[in-house]
Amino acid sequence: MKKYFYAPILAVLFLLLINSCQKQTDNDPTPIIPKSTKDSVPVAKAPADTTISLPVNSVVLTGSGTDATGHIIGYLWTQVSGPSEATIVNESSATASFKGLIAGTYKFQLAVIDDNGLTGLASVSVIVKQATMVTLTLQPANNPGESNIGIWNGADWTNHTSVEEPISAWTKDSFPTVIRNLLKFDLSTIPANATIVSASLQLYSDTIPQNGDLIHANYGTDNSVIIQQVATSWDVTSLTWFNQPAGLTANQVTIPSTTQPFLNVSVDVKALIASMVSSGANYGFKLQLKNEVEYTSRIFCSSYYSDATRHPKLVVQYMK
């Protein structure tokens, strides 16, 4: 544990020197007479002890000083102890910033100097707690924040409770169809100021597909899928192809194309989740084929699928 003793002494001497120069000039030959020993020592007042939690690693402290027989001419903040040396900004002011803190307990000292050359001291402790890592796993059944949005032969073909997410471009009765998917998870337990460490969206191929060629979940030359953050609020009860919300291109991710007929995927959606949490605008994910060319599909199980272990899953790790 480091201790810091010399800075306060030097600062006090410097301030006293300035004060002495201010009291006697070339035009004032009156000799300086020492102050009475009855001069009172100034009283320093530090703020109350405080506690912060990482990843927050800085704190602002404001102290004050009073003197019954004079006035305060200077302040000085110094570090007395701690697990590391903090960076102190504006140490010669009543209000100073303390940065670069790590887990542990710090003690900082405030010195107040009066015009009589006397100093008062006060100290404050800052406790820095280690960040708490939280893992949130979401895999709801019958998720009300999930819906297909589709079009068939120019008409709405949306299904709010489909057992699968048939992200596809196909034909039905010789007429073209396109199906996309909206998927929203409840992130309300994650604090807005949390640091998202990781986030993965896990999707499971439907091995008995009810769309596409009815045999393969994955089909087509390029069946890559883009995942975007939904831009605006939407209501599943009134959702159609024609009023579907737009997706944001910022932070979008891609599920690569595959030639495998079935393939479960785990997609890194950290940036998307971080944006949803920090902005407070969680409208979910929008999934669609990168190229909506006929006879292309990526069919995943939905939250309405009979096997709960194959429902869409979101795993988020964050620090609070």
CSV table of C-alpha atoms in Angstrom, one decimal:
chain,number,residue,atom,x,y,z
A,1,MET,CA,0.0,0.0,0.0
A,2,LYS,CA,1.5,3.3,-1.1
A,3,LYS,CA,1.6,6.4,1.1
A,4,TYR,CA,1.9,9.9,-0.1
A,5,PHE,CA,3.4,12.5,2.3
A,6,TYR,CA,5.5,15.1,0.5
A,7,ALA,CA,3.0,16.8,-1.8
A,8,PRO,CA,0.9,18.3,1.0
A,9,ILE,CA,4.0,19.8,2.8
A,10,LEU,CA,5.3,21.3,-0.4
A,11,ALA,CA,1.9,22.7,-1.3
A,12,VAL,CA,1.4,24.3,2.1
A,13,LEU,CA,4.9,25.9,1.9
A,14,PHE,CA,4.1,27.2,-1.6
A,15,LEU,CA,0.8,28.7,-0.6
A,16,LEU,CA,2.3,30.4,2.5
A,17,LEU,CA,5.0,31.9,0.4
A,18,ILE,CA,2.4,33.4,-2.0
A,19,ASN,CA,0.4,34.7,0.9
A,20,SER,CA,3.5,36.3,2.5
A,21,CYS,CA,4.4,38.0,-0.8
A,22,GLN,CA,0.9,39.3,-1.0
A,23,LYS,CA,1.1,40.8,2.5
A,24,GLN,CA,4.4,42.7,2.0
A,25,THR,CA,5.4,44.6,-1.1
A,26,ASP,CA,8.3,47.0,-2.0
A,27,ASN,CA,5.9,49.9,-1.2
A,28,ASP,CA,5.1,48.6,2.3
A,29,PRO,CA,8.2,48.6,4.6
A,30,THR,CA,6.2,47.6,7.6
A,31,PRO,CA,7.8,44.4,9.1
A,32,ILE,CA,5.7,41.3,9.2
A,33,ILE,CA,4.6,40.6,12.7
A,34,PRO,CA,3.8,36.9,13.5
A,35,LYS,CA,0.2,36.1,14.1
A,36,SER,CA,-1.1,35.5,17.6
A,37,THR,CA,-0.9,32.0,18.9
A,38,LYS,CA,-4.7,32.4,19.5
A,39,ASP,CA,-5.3,32.0,15.7
A,40,SER,CA,-7.7,29.1,15.3
A,41,VAL,CA,-6.8,26.1,13.1
A,42,PRO,CA,-9.0,25.9,10.0
A,43,VAL,CA,-11.5,23.1,9.8
A,44,ALA,CA,-11.5,20.9,6.8
A,45,LYS,CA,-14.6,19.0,5.8
A,46,ALA,CA,-14.4,16.1,3.4
A,47,PRO,CA,-17.5,14.5,1.8
A,48,ALA,CA,-19.0,11.3,3.2
A,49,ASP,CA,-17.3,8.0,2.4
A,50,THR,CA,-18.6,6.7,-0.9
A,51,THR,CA,-18.8,3.4,-2.8
A,52,ILE,CA,-18.7,2.7,-6.6
A,53,SER,CA,-18.8,-0.5,-8.6
A,54,LEU,CA,-16.7,-1.3,-11.6
A,55,PRO,CA,-16.8,-0.7,-14.6
A,56,VAL,CA,-17.2,2.8,-13.1
A,57,ASN,CA,-13.6,3.7,-12.2
A,58,SER,CA,-13.7,7.4,-11.2
A,59,VAL,CA,-15.3,9.6,-8.7
A,60,VAL,CA,-15.6,13.4,-8.1
A,61,LEU,CA,-15.2,14.6,-4.5
A,62,THR,CA,-16.0,18.1,-3.1
A,63,GLY,CA,-14.7,19.3,0.2
A,64,SER,CA,-14.7,22.6,2.0
A,65,GLY,CA,-13.0,24.6,4.8
A,66,THR,CA,-13.8,27.2,7.4
A,67,ASP,CA,-11.7,29.4,9.6
A,68,ALA,CA,-12.9,31.5,12.6
A,69,THR,CA,-10.0,33.9,12.6
A,70,GLY,CA,-9.1,34.2,8.9
A,71,HIS,CA,-10.0,32.9,5.5
A,72,ILE,CA,-9.1,29.8,3.4
A,73,ILE,CA,-6.5,30.5,0.7
A,74,GLY,CA,-5.9,27.0,-0.7
A,75,TYR,CA,-6.9,23.4,-1.0
A,76,LEU,CA,-5.0,20.3,-1.7
A,77,TRP,CA,-6.2,16.7,-2.3
A,78,THR,CA,-3.7,13.9,-1.9
A,79,GLN,CA,-3.9,10.1,-1.8
A,80,VAL,CA,-3.1,8.5,1.6
A,81,SER,CA,-3.5,4.8,0.6
A,82,GLY,CA,-5.1,2.5,-1.8
A,83,PRO,CA,-4.5,-0.6,-4.1
A,84,SER,CA,-3.1,1.6,-6.9
A,85,GLU,CA,-2.1,5.2,-7.5
A,86,ALA,CA,-5.1,7.2,-8.6
A,87,THR,CA,-4.9,10.1,-11.1
A,88,ILE,CA,-6.1,13.3,-9.3
A,89,VAL,CA,-7.4,16.1,-11.5
A,90,ASN,CA,-7.7,19.6,-10.1
A,91,GLU,CA,-6.0,18.5,-6.8
A,92,SER,CA,-5.6,22.2,-5.8
A,93,SER,CA,-9.4,22.9,-5.9
A,94,ALA,CA,-12.2,22.2,-3.5
A,95,THR,CA,-13.6,19.8,-6.1
A,96,ALA,CA,-11.3,17.2,-7.6
A,97,SER,CA,-11.7,14.1,-9.8
A,98,PHE,CA,-10.1,10.8,-9.0
A,99,LYS,CA,-9.6,8.4,-12.0
A,100,GLY,CA,-8.1,5.1,-12.8
A,101,LEU,CA,-9.4,3.3,-9.7
A,102,ILE,CA,-9.4,-0.4,-9.3
A,103,ALA,CA,-11.1,-2.7,-6.9
A,104,GLY,CA,-10.2,-2.0,-3.3
A,105,THR,CA,-10.4,0.8,-0.7
A,106,TYR,CA,-8.8,4.2,-1.2
A,107,LYS,CA,-8.2,6.9,1.3
A,108,PHE,CA,-7.9,10.5,0.1
A,109,GLN,CA,-7.0,13.5,2.3
A,110,LEU,CA,-8.1,17.1,1.9
A,111,ALA,CA,-5.8,19.9,3.3
A,112,VAL,CA,-7.2,23.4,3.7
A,113,ILE,CA,-4.7,26.3,4.3
A,114,ASP,CA,-5.7,29.6,5.8
A,115,ASP,CA,-4.0,33.0,5.6
A,116,ASN,CA,-2.5,32.6,9.0
A,117,GLY,CA,-0.3,29.7,7.8
A,118,LEU,CA,-2.4,27.0,9.5
A,119,THR,CA,-3.7,23.8,8.0
A,120,GLY,CA,-6.7,21.6,8.6
A,121,LEU,CA,-7.0,18.1,7.4
A,122,ALA,CA,-9.9,15.7,6.7
A,123,SER,CA,-10.1,12.4,4.9
A,124,VAL,CA,-12.6,10.3,2.9
A,125,SER,CA,-12.6,6.7,1.9
A,126,VAL,CA,-13.7,5.5,-1.5
A,127,ILE,CA,-14.6,1.8,-1.8
A,128,VAL,CA,-14.4,0.4,-5.3
A,129,LYS,CA,-16.3,-2.9,-5.7
A,130,GLN,CA,-15.5,-5.6,-8.2
A,131,ALA,CA,-18.0,-5.7,-11.1
A,132,THR,CA,-20.7,-8.4,-10.8
A,133,MET,CA,-20.9,-10.6,-13.8
A,134,VAL,CA,-24.4,-11.7,-14.7
A,135,THR,CA,-25.5,-14.3,-17.2
A,136,LEU,CA,-29.1,-14.0,-18.5
A,137,THR,CA,-30.5,-16.9,-20.5
A,138,LEU,CA,-33.8,-16.3,-22.3
A,139,GLN,CA,-35.6,-19.1,-24.1
A,140,PRO,CA,-39.3,-18.4,-23.8
A,141,ALA,CA,-42.1,-20.6,-25.1
A,142,ASN,CA,-44.9,-19.0,-27.1
A,143,ASN,CA,-43.0,-15.8,-27.2
A,144,PRO,CA,-45.5,-12.9,-27.9
A,145,GLY,CA,-42.5,-11.0,-29.3
A,146,GLU,CA,-42.1,-13.4,-32.2
A,147,SER,CA,-43.9,-13.4,-35.5
A,148,ASN,CA,-43.4,-14.3,-39.1
A,149,ILE,CA,-44.2,-11.7,-41.7
A,150,GLY,CA,-45.0,-13.0,-45.2
A,151,ILE,CA,-46.4,-12.1,-48.6
A,152,TRP,CA,-47.9,-14.6,-51.1
A,153,ASN,CA,-49.1,-13.6,-54.5
A,154,GLY,CA,-49.2,-9.9,-53.4
A,155,ALA,CA,-51.4,-10.6,-50.3
A,156,ASP,CA,-50.4,-10.6,-46.6
A,157,TRP,CA,-49.3,-14.1,-45.5
A,158,THR,CA,-48.2,-13.3,-41.9
A,159,ASN,CA,-48.4,-16.0,-39.2
A,160,HIS,CA,-48.0,-14.9,-35.6
A,161,THR,CA,-47.8,-18.4,-34.0
A,162,SER,CA,-46.0,-20.5,-36.6
A,163,VAL,CA,-44.0,-23.4,-35.1
A,164,GLU,CA,-41.1,-22.5,-37.3
A,165,GLU,CA,-39.3,-19.4,-38.6
A,166,PRO,CA,-39.3,-20.1,-42.3
A,167,ILE,CA,-37.0,-17.4,-43.5
A,168,SER,CA,-37.4,-18.0,-47.2
A,169,ALA,CA,-38.2,-17.0,-50.7
A,170,TRP,CA,-40.3,-19.7,-52.5
A,171,THR,CA,-43.4,-20.4,-54.4
A,172,LYS,CA,-46.8,-21.7,-53.4
A,173,ASP,CA,-49.3,-22.8,-56.1
A,174,SER,CA,-46.9,-21.2,-58.6
A,175,PHE,CA,-47.1,-17.8,-56.9
A,176,PRO,CA,-44.1,-16.2,-55.2
A,177,THR,CA,-43.8,-16.1,-51.4
A,178,VAL,CA,-41.3,-14.2,-49.1
A,179,ILE,CA,-41.2,-14.8,-45.4
A,180,ARG,CA,-39.2,-12.8,-42.8
A,181,ASN,CA,-39.2,-13.0,-39.0
A,182,LEU,CA,-39.3,-10.6,-36.0
A,183,LEU,CA,-37.9,-11.8,-32.7
A,184,LYS,CA,-37.9,-9.9,-29.5
A,185,PHE,CA,-36.7,-10.9,-26.0
A,186,ASP,CA,-37.4,-9.3,-22.7
A,187,LEU,CA,-34.2,-7.3,-21.7
A,188,SER,CA,-35.8,-5.3,-19.0
A,189,THR,CA,-33.7,-6.8,-16.2
A,190,ILE,CA,-30.5,-5.5,-17.7
A,191,PRO,CA,-29.6,-2.1,-16.3
A,192,ALA,CA,-29.2,0.6,-18.9
A,193,ASN,CA,-25.7,1.4,-17.8
A,194,ALA,CA,-24.6,-2.3,-17.8
A,195,THR,CA,-21.6,-3.3,-19.8
A,196,ILE,CA,-22.5,-6.0,-22.3
A,197,VAL,CA,-19.7,-8.6,-22.3
A,198,SER,CA,-21.2,-11.0,-24.8
A,199,ALA,CA,-24.5,-11.9,-26.4
A,200,SER,CA,-25.3,-14.9,-28.6
A,201,LEU,CA,-28.5,-15.7,-30.4
A,202,GLN,CA,-28.9,-19.5,-30.8
A,203,LEU,CA,-31.2,-20.8,-33.5
A,204,TYR,CA,-32.1,-24.5,-34.2
A,205,SER,CA,-32.9,-25.9,-37.6
A,206,ASP,CA,-36.3,-27.5,-38.0
A,207,THR,CA,-35.6,-31.1,-39.0
A,208,ILE,CA,-39.2,-31.5,-40.1
A,209,PRO,CA,-39.8,-28.3,-42.1
A,210,GLN,CA,-43.3,-27.3,-43.1
A,211,ASN,CA,-42.0,-24.8,-45.7
A,212,GLY,CA,-39.5,-24.7,-48.5
A,213,ASP,CA,-39.1,-28.1,-50.2
A,214,LEU,CA,-40.5,-29.8,-47.0
A,215,ILE,CA,-37.3,-31.8,-46.7
A,216,HIS,CA,-34.3,-29.5,-46.1
A,217,ALA,CA,-34.3,-26.6,-43.7
A,218,ASN,CA,-31.4,-25.0,-45.6
A,219,TYR,CA,-31.7,-24.7,-49.4
A,220,GLY,CA,-30.4,-22.4,-52.2
A,221,THR,CA,-27.2,-21.1,-53.7
A,222,ASP,CA,-26.9,-18.3,-51.2
A,223,ASN,CA,-29.1,-18.8,-48.1
A,224,SER,CA,-27.2,-16.4,-45.9
A,225,VAL,CA,-29.4,-14.4,-43.4
A,226,ILE,CA,-29.0,-10.9,-42.1
A,227,ILE,CA,-30.0,-10.0,-38.6
A,228,GLN,CA,-30.8,-6.3,-37.8
A,229,GLN,CA,-32.0,-4.3,-34.9
A,230,VAL,CA,-35.7,-3.4,-35.4
A,231,ALA,CA,-36.0,0.4,-35.8
A,232,THR,CA,-39.5,1.1,-34.4
A,233,SER,CA,-42.1,-0.3,-32.1
A,234,TRP,CA,-44.6,-2.9,-33.5
A,235,ASP,CA,-47.7,-4.7,-32.3
A,236,VAL,CA,-47.9,-8.4,-33.0
A,237,THR,CA,-51.7,-8.3,-33.0
A,238,SER,CA,-51.8,-5.9,-36.0
A,239,LEU,CA,-48.6,-6.8,-37.7
A,240,THR,CA,-48.7,-7.5,-41.4
A,241,TRP,CA,-46.3,-7.6,-44.3
A,242,PHE,CA,-47.4,-4.1,-45.3
A,243,ASN,CA,-46.7,-2.4,-41.9
A,244,GLN,CA,-43.6,-4.3,-40.9
A,245,PRO,CA,-41.0,-2.2,-39.2
A,246,ALA,CA,-37.7,-1.4,-40.9
A,247,GLY,CA,-34.4,-2.9,-39.7
A,248,LEU,CA,-31.3,-0.8,-39.0
A,249,THR,CA,-28.2,-1.6,-41.0
A,250,ALA,CA,-25.9,-0.4,-38.1
A,251,ASN,CA,-24.4,-3.4,-36.3
A,252,GLN,CA,-26.2,-5.9,-38.5
A,253,VAL,CA,-24.8,-9.4,-38.5
A,254,THR,CA,-24.9,-12.2,-41.1
A,255,ILE,CA,-25.5,-15.9,-40.7
A,256,PRO,CA,-23.3,-17.3,-43.4
A,257,SER,CA,-24.7,-19.4,-46.2
A,258,THR,CA,-24.4,-23.2,-45.8
A,259,THR,CA,-24.8,-26.3,-48.0
A,260,GLN,CA,-25.7,-28.4,-45.0
A,261,PRO,CA,-29.4,-29.4,-45.0
A,262,PHE,CA,-29.7,-28.7,-41.2
A,263,LEU,CA,-27.4,-26.5,-39.2
A,264,ASN,CA,-27.9,-25.0,-35.7
A,265,VAL,CA,-26.2,-21.6,-35.4
A,266,SER,CA,-24.9,-19.4,-32.6
A,267,VAL,CA,-24.7,-15.8,-33.7
A,268,ASP,CA,-22.7,-13.0,-32.0
A,269,VAL,CA,-25.2,-10.2,-31.4
A,270,LYS,CA,-23.3,-8.3,-28.7
A,271,ALA,CA,-23.4,-5.0,-30.6
A,272,LEU,CA,-27.1,-5.2,-31.3
A,273,ILE,CA,-27.9,-6.0,-27.7
A,274,ALA,CA,-25.7,-3.3,-26.4
A,275,SER,CA,-27.5,-0.8,-28.6
A,276,MET,CA,-30.9,-2.0,-27.4
A,277,VAL,CA,-30.0,-1.8,-23.8
A,278,SER,CA,-28.2,1.5,-23.8
A,279,SER,CA,-30.8,3.3,-25.9
A,280,GLY,CA,-33.8,1.7,-24.1
A,281,ALA,CA,-35.2,1.0,-27.6
A,282,ASN,CA,-35.6,-2.8,-27.6
A,283,TYR,CA,-37.8,-3.6,-30.6
A,284,GLY,CA,-36.1,-6.9,-31.2
A,285,PHE,CA,-34.4,-8.5,-34.2
A,286,LYS,CA,-35.4,-8.7,-37.8
A,287,LEU,CA,-34.3,-11.7,-39.8
A,288,GLN,CA,-34.4,-12.1,-43.5
A,289,LEU,CA,-32.5,-13.6,-46.4
A,290,LYS,CA,-29.7,-11.5,-47.7
A,291,ASN,CA,-30.9,-12.2,-51.2
A,292,GLU,CA,-34.6,-13.1,-51.4
A,293,VAL,CA,-34.3,-15.2,-54.5
A,294,GLU,CA,-36.9,-17.9,-55.2
A,295,TYR,CA,-36.1,-21.4,-53.8
A,296,THR,CA,-34.0,-20.2,-51.0
A,297,SER,CA,-34.6,-21.1,-47.3
A,298,ARG,CA,-33.2,-21.1,-43.8
A,299,ILE,CA,-35.9,-22.7,-41.6
A,300,PHE,CA,-35.5,-22.5,-37.8
A,301,CYS,CA,-37.7,-23.7,-34.9
A,302,SER,CA,-39.8,-20.9,-33.3
A,303,SER,CA,-40.9,-20.5,-29.7
A,304,TYR,CA,-44.1,-22.3,-30.6
A,305,TYR,CA,-42.2,-25.5,-31.6
A,306,SER,CA,-43.1,-28.7,-29.6
A,307,ASP,CA,-39.5,-29.3,-28.4
A,308,ALA,CA,-38.8,-26.5,-25.9
A,309,THR,CA,-35.0,-27.1,-26.1
A,310,ARG,CA,-35.1,-25.9,-29.7
A,311,HIS,CA,-36.8,-22.6,-29.1
A,312,PRO,CA,-34.7,-19.5,-30.0
A,313,LYS,CA,-32.3,-18.8,-27.2
A,314,LEU,CA,-30.5,-15.6,-26.2
A,315,VAL,CA,-27.6,-15.7,-23.8
A,316,VAL,CA,-26.3,-12.4,-22.5
A,317,GLN,CA,-23.4,-11.8,-20.2
A,318,TYR,CA,-23.1,-8.3,-18.6
A,319,MET,CA,-21.4,-6.5,-15.8
A,320,LYS,CA,-23.3,-4.3,-13.4
